Amino acid sequence: AQSVSQHNHHVILSEAASLELGCNYSYGGTVNLFWYVQYPGQHLQLLLKYFSGDPLVKGIKGFEAEFIKSKFSFNLRKPSVQWSDTAEYFCAVIPGGSQGNLIFGKGTKLSVKP
Amino acid sequence: EAQVTQNPRYLITVTGKKLTVTCSQNMNHEYMSWYRQDPGLGLRQIYYSMNVEVTDKGDVPEGYKVSRKEKRNFPLILESPSPNQTSLYFCASSAGSRGYTFGSGTRLTVV
């Protein structure tokens, strides 16, 4: 079945540690890719997105993601996390590049220890 | 301010009592969608609408209804709520495949 997989359910880091959250999707062809963040008690906010062009995408708050087509991956990275990055992170895909279903992964909860 | 507005933010109801969660967007977006969020399951799509009078089922449509009589509004209707519909619900809208705007969420508890 077509899906979006996030490998880690819960990641715990200390402040200043580097972060990489994995995301793989199983759709062939064109895809639009997104990372959303949900801070405790809040709604989803867009961190970054990829449609085409440079596979290294920079988003808000120092986050970046790299699209690797051959690996069907779109991993999220941040060189140095802060306590305020504690949140849940969702990878999402629109298959086919057309308006339609935004398919989410199950999310990764990030806890950053001060 | 461009936004998606959901109401209510919190709702506690009893099994079987019909309820409607409203969703309105002020961006003239054609596409609107409803998701439910449950721990460990991420966000799952309930229904979506590509335009006025055009709606379609998502992954978990059972127990829900929607309507799209106007472009800006996309209410979610639970005709006979059950406890397994206790969840956090999000409405979203989009002008295309390049970005979605989410509402603030509605936390529903069915007892």
XYZ file of C-alpha atoms in Angstrom:
225
model
C 0.000 0.000 0.000
C 1.146 3.520 -0.679
C 2.345 5.189 2.474
C 4.591 7.643 4.255
C 6.909 6.151 6.880
C 8.599 7.977 9.709
C 11.154 5.734 11.299
C 11.299 7.128 14.794
C 8.317 7.382 17.078
C 10.082 9.342 19.824
C 13.495 10.990 19.749
C 15.122 12.431 22.861
C 18.072 14.800 22.481
C 20.018 17.219 24.584
C 20.238 20.852 23.579
C 22.857 21.555 20.888
C 22.704 17.983 19.583
C 22.165 17.457 15.878
C 18.853 16.154 14.619
C 17.888 13.962 11.724
C 14.361 12.604 11.351
C 13.771 10.018 8.683
C 10.905 10.015 6.190
C 10.327 7.589 3.341
C 7.423 7.397 0.945
C 6.283 4.687 -1.378
C 4.786 6.676 -4.253
C 6.378 6.595 -7.677
C 6.536 9.536 -10.009
C 6.246 13.171 -9.066
C 5.656 14.014 -5.438
C 5.360 17.208 -3.452
C 6.921 16.831 -0.011
C 6.314 18.648 3.255
C 7.410 18.723 6.854
C 4.990 20.082 9.421
C 5.588 20.791 13.097
C 3.040 20.693 15.892
C 4.051 22.354 19.160
C 2.252 21.098 22.268
C -1.397 22.094 22.185
C -1.117 23.851 18.864
C -2.067 23.248 15.251
C 0.206 22.197 12.438
C 2.643 24.682 10.973
C 4.585 24.264 7.768
C 8.338 23.910 8.317
C 9.403 23.451 4.726
C 8.335 22.013 1.399
C 9.820 20.599 -1.776
C 8.290 20.673 -5.241
C 11.229 20.649 -7.635
C 14.740 22.028 -8.163
C 17.458 21.999 -5.538
C 16.894 18.860 -3.454
C 18.232 20.572 -0.334
C 15.439 22.681 1.046
C 15.780 25.220 3.813
C 12.856 25.999 6.053
C 12.050 28.079 9.071
C 13.807 27.943 12.458
C 17.033 26.534 10.996
C 15.525 23.313 9.675
C 16.436 21.798 6.342
C 15.506 18.666 4.436
C 17.073 16.726 1.622
C 15.096 15.004 -1.098
C 16.827 11.863 -2.344
C 14.742 10.546 -5.199
C 16.582 7.247 -5.513
C 15.884 6.472 -1.863
C 12.325 7.871 -1.829
C 13.410 9.851 1.203
C 12.947 13.362 2.557
C 14.816 13.518 5.847
C 14.605 16.511 8.143
C 17.752 17.914 9.744
C 18.836 20.597 12.159
C 22.487 21.066 13.189
C 21.787 22.150 16.761
C 18.432 21.708 18.470
C 16.991 23.910 21.168
C 14.580 23.165 23.990
C 11.959 25.141 22.031
C 12.134 22.557 19.229
C 10.281 20.104 21.459
C 7.284 19.190 19.315
C 5.853 16.542 17.058
C 7.063 16.485 13.471
C 5.081 15.152 10.544
C 6.279 14.285 7.080
C 3.614 14.551 4.368
C 3.350 13.815 0.665
C 1.072 14.788 -2.174
C 1.434 12.016 -4.739
C 1.399 12.878 -8.387
C 2.126 16.564 -7.820
C -1.522 17.472 -8.234
C -4.032 18.858 -5.817
C -5.433 16.093 -3.752
C -4.717 14.005 -0.731
C -2.018 15.225 1.608
C -0.838 11.948 3.101
C 0.841 12.108 6.490
C 3.304 9.907 8.262
C 2.502 8.911 11.831
C 4.733 11.590 13.282
C 7.909 11.736 15.362
C 7.825 13.224 18.812
C 10.988 15.181 19.610
C 11.876 15.915 23.205
C 14.833 18.224 23.799
C 16.335 18.215 27.281
C 17.652 21.573 28.480
C -5.317 37.641 7.874
C -5.450 34.471 5.804
C -6.745 31.695 7.975
C -8.832 28.597 8.456
C -11.283 28.946 11.321
C -12.750 25.975 13.129
C -15.440 25.990 15.769
C -15.732 24.921 18.448
C -12.194 24.440 19.792
C -13.385 21.994 22.444
C -16.528 19.912 22.576
C -17.761 17.254 24.956
C -20.897 15.439 23.881
C -22.825 12.258 24.537
C -23.126 9.222 22.333
C -25.731 9.624 19.630
C -26.217 13.378 19.835
C -25.722 14.893 16.386
C -23.062 17.570 16.131
C -21.444 19.786 13.526
C -17.929 21.181 13.525
C -17.660 24.220 11.314
C -14.724 25.156 9.110
C -14.350 28.362 7.162
C -11.476 29.761 5.086
C -11.011 33.279 3.786
C -8.440 32.539 1.071
C -10.807 31.542 -1.742
C -9.220 28.085 -1.774
C -10.891 25.419 -3.854
C -9.564 22.441 -1.912
C -10.636 21.687 1.663
C -10.120 18.645 3.801
C -10.820 17.183 7.232
C -8.331 15.123 9.240
C -8.455 13.408 12.578
C -5.350 13.057 14.717
C -4.926 10.182 17.140
C -1.839 9.259 19.200
C 0.456 6.934 17.285
C -1.645 7.135 14.129
C -0.722 10.590 12.860
C -3.281 12.477 10.799
C -5.770 10.523 8.762
C -7.979 12.094 6.153
C -11.726 11.841 6.693
C -13.194 13.674 3.688
C -12.008 16.188 1.156
C -13.565 18.544 -1.330
C -12.035 19.695 -4.605
C -14.631 22.401 -5.138
C -18.188 23.435 -4.367
C -20.574 20.462 -4.400
C -17.639 18.071 -4.970
C -16.706 15.889 -2.004
C -14.970 12.551 -1.670
C -14.043 10.051 0.998
C -10.616 9.955 2.546
C -9.129 7.094 4.496
C -11.525 7.042 7.481
C -14.942 8.378 6.382
C -17.177 6.036 8.380
C -19.447 7.868 10.793
C -18.896 11.288 9.214
C -20.626 13.469 6.652
C -19.566 16.682 4.971
C -21.088 19.265 2.682
C -19.648 21.961 0.443
C -22.403 24.352 -0.525
C -20.118 27.384 -0.590
C -16.443 27.642 -1.375
C -15.485 29.056 2.021
C -17.307 26.560 4.286
C -16.778 22.849 4.807
C -18.622 21.580 7.893
C -18.007 18.140 9.391
C -21.139 16.398 10.613
C -21.338 13.517 13.051
C -24.898 12.219 12.824
C -24.575 9.794 15.734
C -21.240 10.243 17.485
C -19.628 7.308 19.247
C -16.743 7.179 21.738
C -14.320 5.962 19.034
C -14.761 9.344 17.375
C -13.117 11.034 20.326
C -10.183 12.720 18.636
C -8.505 15.937 17.599
C -9.900 17.203 14.297
C -8.233 19.538 11.839
C -9.630 21.291 8.817
C -7.260 22.368 6.042
C -7.518 24.305 2.823
C -5.340 24.747 -0.228
C -5.277 26.561 -3.534
C -3.275 23.760 -5.069
C -0.611 21.238 -4.289
C 1.851 23.808 -3.046
C 0.698 24.335 0.467
C -2.003 23.690 2.988
C -3.266 25.942 5.748
C -4.591 24.218 8.841
C -7.171 25.338 11.342
C -6.444 25.412 15.066
C -8.158 22.096 15.707
C -11.251 20.860 17.497
C -10.822 18.501 20.410
C -13.908 16.311 20.557
C -14.770 13.989 23.420
C -17.725 11.613 23.072
C -18.855 10.029 26.313
